[in-house]
Short mmCIF file of C-alpha atoms in Angstrom, two decimals:
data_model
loop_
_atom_site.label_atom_id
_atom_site.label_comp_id
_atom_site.label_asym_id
_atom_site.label_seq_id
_atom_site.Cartn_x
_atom_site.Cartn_y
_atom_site.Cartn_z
CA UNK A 1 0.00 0.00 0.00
CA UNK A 2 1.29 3.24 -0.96
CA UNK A 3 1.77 6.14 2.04
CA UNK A 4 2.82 9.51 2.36
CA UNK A 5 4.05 11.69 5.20
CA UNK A 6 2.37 14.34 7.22
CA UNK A 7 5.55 16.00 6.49
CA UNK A 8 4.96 16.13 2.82
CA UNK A 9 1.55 17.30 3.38
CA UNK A 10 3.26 20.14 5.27
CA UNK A 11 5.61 20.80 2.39
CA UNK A 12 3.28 20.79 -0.26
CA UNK A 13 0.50 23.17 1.29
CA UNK A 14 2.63 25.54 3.90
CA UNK A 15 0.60 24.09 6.79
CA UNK A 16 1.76 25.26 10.07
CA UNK A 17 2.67 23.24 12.65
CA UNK A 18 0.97 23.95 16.12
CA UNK A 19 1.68 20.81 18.13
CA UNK A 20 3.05 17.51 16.99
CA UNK A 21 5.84 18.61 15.31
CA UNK A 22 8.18 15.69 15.97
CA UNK A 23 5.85 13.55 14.82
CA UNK A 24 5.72 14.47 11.40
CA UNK A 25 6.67 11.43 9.42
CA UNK A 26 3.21 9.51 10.89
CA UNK A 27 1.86 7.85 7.15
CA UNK A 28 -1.01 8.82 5.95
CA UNK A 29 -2.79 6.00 3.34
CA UNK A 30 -5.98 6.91 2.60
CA UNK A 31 -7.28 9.51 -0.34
CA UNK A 32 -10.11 10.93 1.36
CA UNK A 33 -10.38 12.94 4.30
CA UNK A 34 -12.88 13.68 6.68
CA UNK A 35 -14.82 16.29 8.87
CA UNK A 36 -15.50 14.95 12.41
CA UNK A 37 -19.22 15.78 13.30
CA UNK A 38 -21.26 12.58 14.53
CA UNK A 39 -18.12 11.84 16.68
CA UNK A 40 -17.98 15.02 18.83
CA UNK A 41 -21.15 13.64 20.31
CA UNK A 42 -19.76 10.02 20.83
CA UNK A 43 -21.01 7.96 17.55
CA UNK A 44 -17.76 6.57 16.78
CA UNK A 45 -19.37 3.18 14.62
CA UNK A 46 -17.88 4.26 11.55
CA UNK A 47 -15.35 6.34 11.95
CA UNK A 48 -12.62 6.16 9.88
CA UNK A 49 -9.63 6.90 11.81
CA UNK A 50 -7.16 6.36 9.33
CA UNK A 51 -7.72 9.38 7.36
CA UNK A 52 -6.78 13.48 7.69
CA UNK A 53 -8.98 15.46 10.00
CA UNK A 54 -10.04 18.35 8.97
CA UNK A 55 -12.03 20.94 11.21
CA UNK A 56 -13.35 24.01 10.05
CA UNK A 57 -15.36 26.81 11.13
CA UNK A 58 -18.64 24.67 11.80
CA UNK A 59 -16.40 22.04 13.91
CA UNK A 60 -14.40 24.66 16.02
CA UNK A 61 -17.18 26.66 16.93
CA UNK A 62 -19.28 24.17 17.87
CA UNK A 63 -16.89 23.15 20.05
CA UNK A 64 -16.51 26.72 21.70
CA UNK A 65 -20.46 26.19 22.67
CA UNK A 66 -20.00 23.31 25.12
CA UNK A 67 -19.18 23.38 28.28
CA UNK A 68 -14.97 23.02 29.40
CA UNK A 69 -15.34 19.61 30.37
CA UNK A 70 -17.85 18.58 27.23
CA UNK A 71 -14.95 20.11 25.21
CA UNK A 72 -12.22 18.64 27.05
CA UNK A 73 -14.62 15.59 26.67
CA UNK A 74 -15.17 15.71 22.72
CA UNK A 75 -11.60 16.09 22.00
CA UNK A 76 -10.00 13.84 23.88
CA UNK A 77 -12.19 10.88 22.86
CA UNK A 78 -11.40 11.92 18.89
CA UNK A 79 -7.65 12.42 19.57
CA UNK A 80 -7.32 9.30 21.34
CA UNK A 81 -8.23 7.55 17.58
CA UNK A 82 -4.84 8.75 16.41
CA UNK A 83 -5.52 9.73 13.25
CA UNK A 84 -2.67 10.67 10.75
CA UNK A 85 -2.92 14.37 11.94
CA UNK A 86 -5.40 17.07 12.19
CA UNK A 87 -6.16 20.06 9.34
CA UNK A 88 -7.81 23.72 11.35
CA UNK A 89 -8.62 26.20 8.24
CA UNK A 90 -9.35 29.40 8.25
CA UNK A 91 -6.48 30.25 10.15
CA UNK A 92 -8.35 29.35 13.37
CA UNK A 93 -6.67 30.11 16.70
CA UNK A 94 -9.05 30.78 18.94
CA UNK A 95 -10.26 27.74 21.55
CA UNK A 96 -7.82 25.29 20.22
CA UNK A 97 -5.65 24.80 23.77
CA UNK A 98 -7.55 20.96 24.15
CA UNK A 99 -6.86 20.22 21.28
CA UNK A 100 -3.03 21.64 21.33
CA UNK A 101 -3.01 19.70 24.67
CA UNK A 102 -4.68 16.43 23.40
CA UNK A 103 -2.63 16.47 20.06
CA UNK A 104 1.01 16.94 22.03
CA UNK A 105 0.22 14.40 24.20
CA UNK A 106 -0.72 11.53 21.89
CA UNK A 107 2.01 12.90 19.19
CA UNK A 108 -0.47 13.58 16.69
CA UNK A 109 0.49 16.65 14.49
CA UNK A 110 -2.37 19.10 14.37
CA UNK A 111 -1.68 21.60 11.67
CA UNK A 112 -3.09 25.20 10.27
CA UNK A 113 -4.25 26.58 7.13
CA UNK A 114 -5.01 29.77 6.49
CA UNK A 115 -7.76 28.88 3.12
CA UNK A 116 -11.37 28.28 3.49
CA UNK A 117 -12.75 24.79 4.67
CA UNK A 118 -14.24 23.49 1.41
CA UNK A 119 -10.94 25.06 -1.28
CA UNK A 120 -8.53 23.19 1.18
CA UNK A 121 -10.25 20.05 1.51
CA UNK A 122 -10.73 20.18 -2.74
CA UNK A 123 -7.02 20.25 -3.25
CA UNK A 124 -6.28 18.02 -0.91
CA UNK A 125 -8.55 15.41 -1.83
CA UNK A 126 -7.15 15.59 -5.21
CA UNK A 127 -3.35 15.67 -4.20
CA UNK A 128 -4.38 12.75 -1.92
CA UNK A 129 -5.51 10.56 -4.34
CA UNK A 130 -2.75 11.41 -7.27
CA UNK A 131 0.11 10.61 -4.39
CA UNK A 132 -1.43 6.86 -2.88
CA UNK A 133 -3.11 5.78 -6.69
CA UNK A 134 -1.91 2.48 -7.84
CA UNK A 135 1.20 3.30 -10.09
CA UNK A 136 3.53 1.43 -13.03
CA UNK A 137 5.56 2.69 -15.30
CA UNK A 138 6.18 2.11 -19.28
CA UNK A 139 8.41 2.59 -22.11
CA UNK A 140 6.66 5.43 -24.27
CA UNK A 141 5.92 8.67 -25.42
CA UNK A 142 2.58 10.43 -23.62
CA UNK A 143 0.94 13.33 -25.12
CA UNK A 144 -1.79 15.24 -25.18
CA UNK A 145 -2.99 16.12 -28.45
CA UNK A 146 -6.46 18.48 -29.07
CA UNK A 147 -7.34 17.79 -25.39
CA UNK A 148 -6.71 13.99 -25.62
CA UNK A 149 -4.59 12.00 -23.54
CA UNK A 150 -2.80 9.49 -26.01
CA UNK A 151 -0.14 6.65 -24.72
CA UNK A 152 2.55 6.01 -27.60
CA UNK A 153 4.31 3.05 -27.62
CA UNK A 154 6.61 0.73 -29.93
CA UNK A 155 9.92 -0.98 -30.27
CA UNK A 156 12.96 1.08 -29.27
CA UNK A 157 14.06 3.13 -32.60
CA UNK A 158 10.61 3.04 -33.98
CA UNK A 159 10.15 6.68 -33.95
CA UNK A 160 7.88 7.39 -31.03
CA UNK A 161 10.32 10.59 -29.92
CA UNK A 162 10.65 11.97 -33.35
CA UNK A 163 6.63 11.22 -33.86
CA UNK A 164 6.25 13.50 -30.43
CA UNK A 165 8.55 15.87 -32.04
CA UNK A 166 6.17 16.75 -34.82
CA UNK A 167 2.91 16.81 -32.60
CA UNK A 168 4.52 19.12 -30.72
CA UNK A 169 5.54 21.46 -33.78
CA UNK A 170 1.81 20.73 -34.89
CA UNK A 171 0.50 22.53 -31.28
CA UNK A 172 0.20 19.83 -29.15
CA UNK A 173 1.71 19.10 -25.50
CA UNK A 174 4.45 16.50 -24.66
CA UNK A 175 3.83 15.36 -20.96
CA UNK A 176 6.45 12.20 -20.92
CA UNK A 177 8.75 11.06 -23.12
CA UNK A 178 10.97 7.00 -22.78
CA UNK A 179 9.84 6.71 -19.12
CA UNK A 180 5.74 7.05 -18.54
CA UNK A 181 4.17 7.16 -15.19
CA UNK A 182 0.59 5.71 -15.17
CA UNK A 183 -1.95 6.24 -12.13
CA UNK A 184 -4.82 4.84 -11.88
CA UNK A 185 -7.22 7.29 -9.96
CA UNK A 186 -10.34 6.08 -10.27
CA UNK A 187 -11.61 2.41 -11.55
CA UNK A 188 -12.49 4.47 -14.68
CA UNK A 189 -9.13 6.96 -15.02
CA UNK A 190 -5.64 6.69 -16.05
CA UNK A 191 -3.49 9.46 -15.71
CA UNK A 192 -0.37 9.98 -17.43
CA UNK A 193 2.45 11.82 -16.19
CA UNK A 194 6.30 12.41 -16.32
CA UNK A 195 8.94 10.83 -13.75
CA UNK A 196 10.49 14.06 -12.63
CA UNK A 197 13.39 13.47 -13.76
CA UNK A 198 12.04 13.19 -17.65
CA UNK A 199 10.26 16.70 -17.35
CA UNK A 200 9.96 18.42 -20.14
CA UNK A 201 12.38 16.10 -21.80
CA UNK A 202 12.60 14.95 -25.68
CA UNK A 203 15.36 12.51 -26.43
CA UNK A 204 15.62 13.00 -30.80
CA UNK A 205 18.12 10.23 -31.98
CA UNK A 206 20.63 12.42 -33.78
CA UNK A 207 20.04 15.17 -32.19
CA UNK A 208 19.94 14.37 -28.72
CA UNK A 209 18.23 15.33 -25.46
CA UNK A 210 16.08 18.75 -26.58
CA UNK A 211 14.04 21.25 -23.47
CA UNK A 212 10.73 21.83 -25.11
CA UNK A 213 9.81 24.87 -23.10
CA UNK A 214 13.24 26.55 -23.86
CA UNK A 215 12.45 25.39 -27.40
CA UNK A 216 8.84 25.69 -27.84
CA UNK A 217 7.69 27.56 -24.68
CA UNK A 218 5.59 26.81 -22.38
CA UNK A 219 2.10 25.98 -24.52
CA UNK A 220 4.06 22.36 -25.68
CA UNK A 221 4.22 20.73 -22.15
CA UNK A 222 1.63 20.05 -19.88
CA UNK A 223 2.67 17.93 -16.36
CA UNK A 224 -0.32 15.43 -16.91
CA UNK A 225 -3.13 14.24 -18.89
CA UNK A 226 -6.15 11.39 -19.05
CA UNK A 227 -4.90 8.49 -21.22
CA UNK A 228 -7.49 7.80 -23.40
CA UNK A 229 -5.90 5.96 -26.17
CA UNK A 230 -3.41 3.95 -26.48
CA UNK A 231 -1.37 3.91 -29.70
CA UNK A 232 1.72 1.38 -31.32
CA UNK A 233 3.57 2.45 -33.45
CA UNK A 234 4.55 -0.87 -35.53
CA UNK A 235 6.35 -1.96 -38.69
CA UNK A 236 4.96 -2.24 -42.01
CA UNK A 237 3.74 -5.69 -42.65
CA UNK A 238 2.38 -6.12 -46.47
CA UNK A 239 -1.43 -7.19 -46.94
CA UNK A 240 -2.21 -6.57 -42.95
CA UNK A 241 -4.12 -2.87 -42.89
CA UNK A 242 -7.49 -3.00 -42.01
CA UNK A 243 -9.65 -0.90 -44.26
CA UNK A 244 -12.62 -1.55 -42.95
CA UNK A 245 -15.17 0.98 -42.55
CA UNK A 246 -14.95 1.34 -38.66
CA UNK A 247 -12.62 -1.12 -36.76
CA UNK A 248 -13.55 -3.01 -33.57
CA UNK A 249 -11.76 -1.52 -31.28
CA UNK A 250 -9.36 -3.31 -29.27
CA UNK A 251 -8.24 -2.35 -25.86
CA UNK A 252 -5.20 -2.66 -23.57
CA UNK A 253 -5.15 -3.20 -19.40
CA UNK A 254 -3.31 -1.04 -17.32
CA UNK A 255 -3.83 -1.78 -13.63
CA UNK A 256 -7.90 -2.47 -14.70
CA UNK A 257 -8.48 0.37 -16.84
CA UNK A 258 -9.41 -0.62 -20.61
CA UNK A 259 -8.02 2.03 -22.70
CA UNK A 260 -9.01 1.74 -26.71
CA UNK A 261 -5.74 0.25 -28.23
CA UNK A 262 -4.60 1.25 -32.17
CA UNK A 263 -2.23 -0.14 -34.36
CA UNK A 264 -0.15 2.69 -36.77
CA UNK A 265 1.95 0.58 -39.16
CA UNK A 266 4.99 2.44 -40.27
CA UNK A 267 6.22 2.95 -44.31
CA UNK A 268 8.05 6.06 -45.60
CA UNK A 269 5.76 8.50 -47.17
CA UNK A 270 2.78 8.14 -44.22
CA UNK A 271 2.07 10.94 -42.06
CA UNK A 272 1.96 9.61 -38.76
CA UNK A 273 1.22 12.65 -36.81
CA UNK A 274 -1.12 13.39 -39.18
CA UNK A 275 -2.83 10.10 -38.28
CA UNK A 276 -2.89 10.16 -34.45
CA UNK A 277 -4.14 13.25 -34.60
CA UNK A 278 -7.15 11.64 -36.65
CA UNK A 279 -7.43 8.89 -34.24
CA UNK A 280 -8.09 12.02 -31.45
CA UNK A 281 -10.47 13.61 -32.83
CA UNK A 282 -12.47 10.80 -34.35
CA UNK A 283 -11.96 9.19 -30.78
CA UNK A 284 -13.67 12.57 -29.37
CA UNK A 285 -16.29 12.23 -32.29
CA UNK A 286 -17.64 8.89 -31.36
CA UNK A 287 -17.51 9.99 -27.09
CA UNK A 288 -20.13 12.76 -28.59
CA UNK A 289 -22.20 10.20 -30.59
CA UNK A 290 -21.03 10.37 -34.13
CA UNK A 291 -19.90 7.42 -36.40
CA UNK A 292 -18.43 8.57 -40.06
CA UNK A 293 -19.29 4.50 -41.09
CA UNK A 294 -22.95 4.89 -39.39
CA UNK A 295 -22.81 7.67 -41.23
CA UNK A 296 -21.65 6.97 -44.32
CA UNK A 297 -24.21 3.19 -44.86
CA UNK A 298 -27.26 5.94 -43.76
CA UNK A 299 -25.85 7.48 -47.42
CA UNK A 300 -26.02 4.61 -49.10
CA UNK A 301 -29.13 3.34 -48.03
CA UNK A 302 -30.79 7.09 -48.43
CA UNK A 303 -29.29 7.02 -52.35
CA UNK A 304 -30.94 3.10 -52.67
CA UNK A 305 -34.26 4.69 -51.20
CA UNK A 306 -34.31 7.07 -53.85
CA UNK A 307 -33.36 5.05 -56.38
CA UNK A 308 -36.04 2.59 -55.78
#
């Protein structure tokens, strides 16, 4: 099971650290955090302990309404959970010795924000569940071209880089090139990212390793997209294109996601870019309900209609 640290939680959002602060590499494993309510009255059946706490406005001053020793009460019984940490927003202060005291006591970090209840918990949900999703890497190109997340892949030498290389010149965004990153967020979504290290990062054989920001600016890299298809790049075989009118589509599994799978056979003269950027926006085309083949035999029979 992946994990982070409260301390990267700290890093990434400037949280400040009001008790707890040895305690700081406690693991935190789940993606979705929660707002203690039913538990400050002592409903505890489902509580799940193993996630952030985050108290806003609602929590804190319902908390300055009871009584010292409900307070004392409240808190203690929450603390003594030991969640990963707890979140205050709004740059709270007021009424939080108990739960300074409770927090130092049981080592449990309890941390400040200074952003409103529902933005904070937003961006953390979503950083949560980018850092702990299920994660592999692969040997490809990843780009996003018209809006669409596209997974390139092939034998080494095939021409995946140089292929990126033109869809970039062409207006569209390189977000990992040899060394892909794939996340599965949601049973549904794949995201593809870079490894860091790879960032911005073209290797062109011949030319060598290329920045496309310094050389394109900014508009042809993008840090992640949703991989929605998944494209080889092959070598030409004789008598094996498909010309139907509309392929079956075939898919490919990463870590339970289906993603649509094409085959681009290579030959000098074809204009590969030009073709995944076809597969795109037909891809796009046929999310919205439109088939060019459905399409096109609606012609036909129309004309035979007419023609009695």
């Amino acid at each position: 099971m992946k994990t982070i640290s409260v301390q990267q939680l700290v890093a990434r959002f400037k949280l400040e650290v009001l008790a707890g602060a040895g305690k700081l590499d406690r693991t935190i494993s789940q993606s979705k955090v929660h707002r203690p309510g039913l538990e400050f009255v002592g409903y505890f059946d489902f509580f799940p302990m193993e996630r952030v706490q985050v108290m806003g406005r609602k929590e804190i001053t319902y908390l300055h309404k009871q009584t010292e020793e409900e307070r004392m009460l409240h808190i203690g019984n929450i603390v003594r959970y030991r969640p990963p940490c707890f979140i205050v927003t709004y740059g709270q202060g007021e009424g939080l010795k108990y739960l300074t005291q409770y927090c130092e006591e049981e080592g449990i970090p309890l941390l400040r924000t200074v952003e409103p209840t529902t933005e904070f918990i937003t961006k953390l949900d979503g950083y949560l569940v980018k850092s702990l999703a299920s994660e592999i890497s692969v040997h490809g190109v990843c780009m996003n071209v018209s809006g669409i997340g596209i997974l390139l892949r092939g034998q080494s030498g095939i021409g995946k880089s140089e292929t990126a290389h033109t869809l970039i010149r062409r207006g569209h965004r390189l977000v990992a090139d040899d060394i892909v990153t794939l996340k599965r967020i949601s049973p549904q979504t794949l995201i593809g990212t870079h490894n860091e290290t790879t960032k911005e990062f073209l290797a062109l054989r011949s030319i060598g390793l290329v920045n496309v920001v310094r050389l394109y600016g900014r508009k042809a890299f993008q840090d992640e997209t949703r991989i929605v298809l998944d494209i080889e790049l092959a070598r030409w075989r004789e008598n094996e294109l498909n010309n139907e009118l509309e392929l079956q589509p075939g898919y490919t599994d990463y870590l339970g996601v289906k993603v649509p799978h094409i085959e681009i056979q290579l030959q000098p003269g074809r204009d590969v870019a030009g073709l995944i950027e076809a597969a795109a926006n037909n891809w796009y085309l046929r999310q919205h309900g439109y088939s060019a083949a459905e399409e096109f035999i609606k012609r036909i029979e129309e004309q035979m209609e007419e023609n009695g």
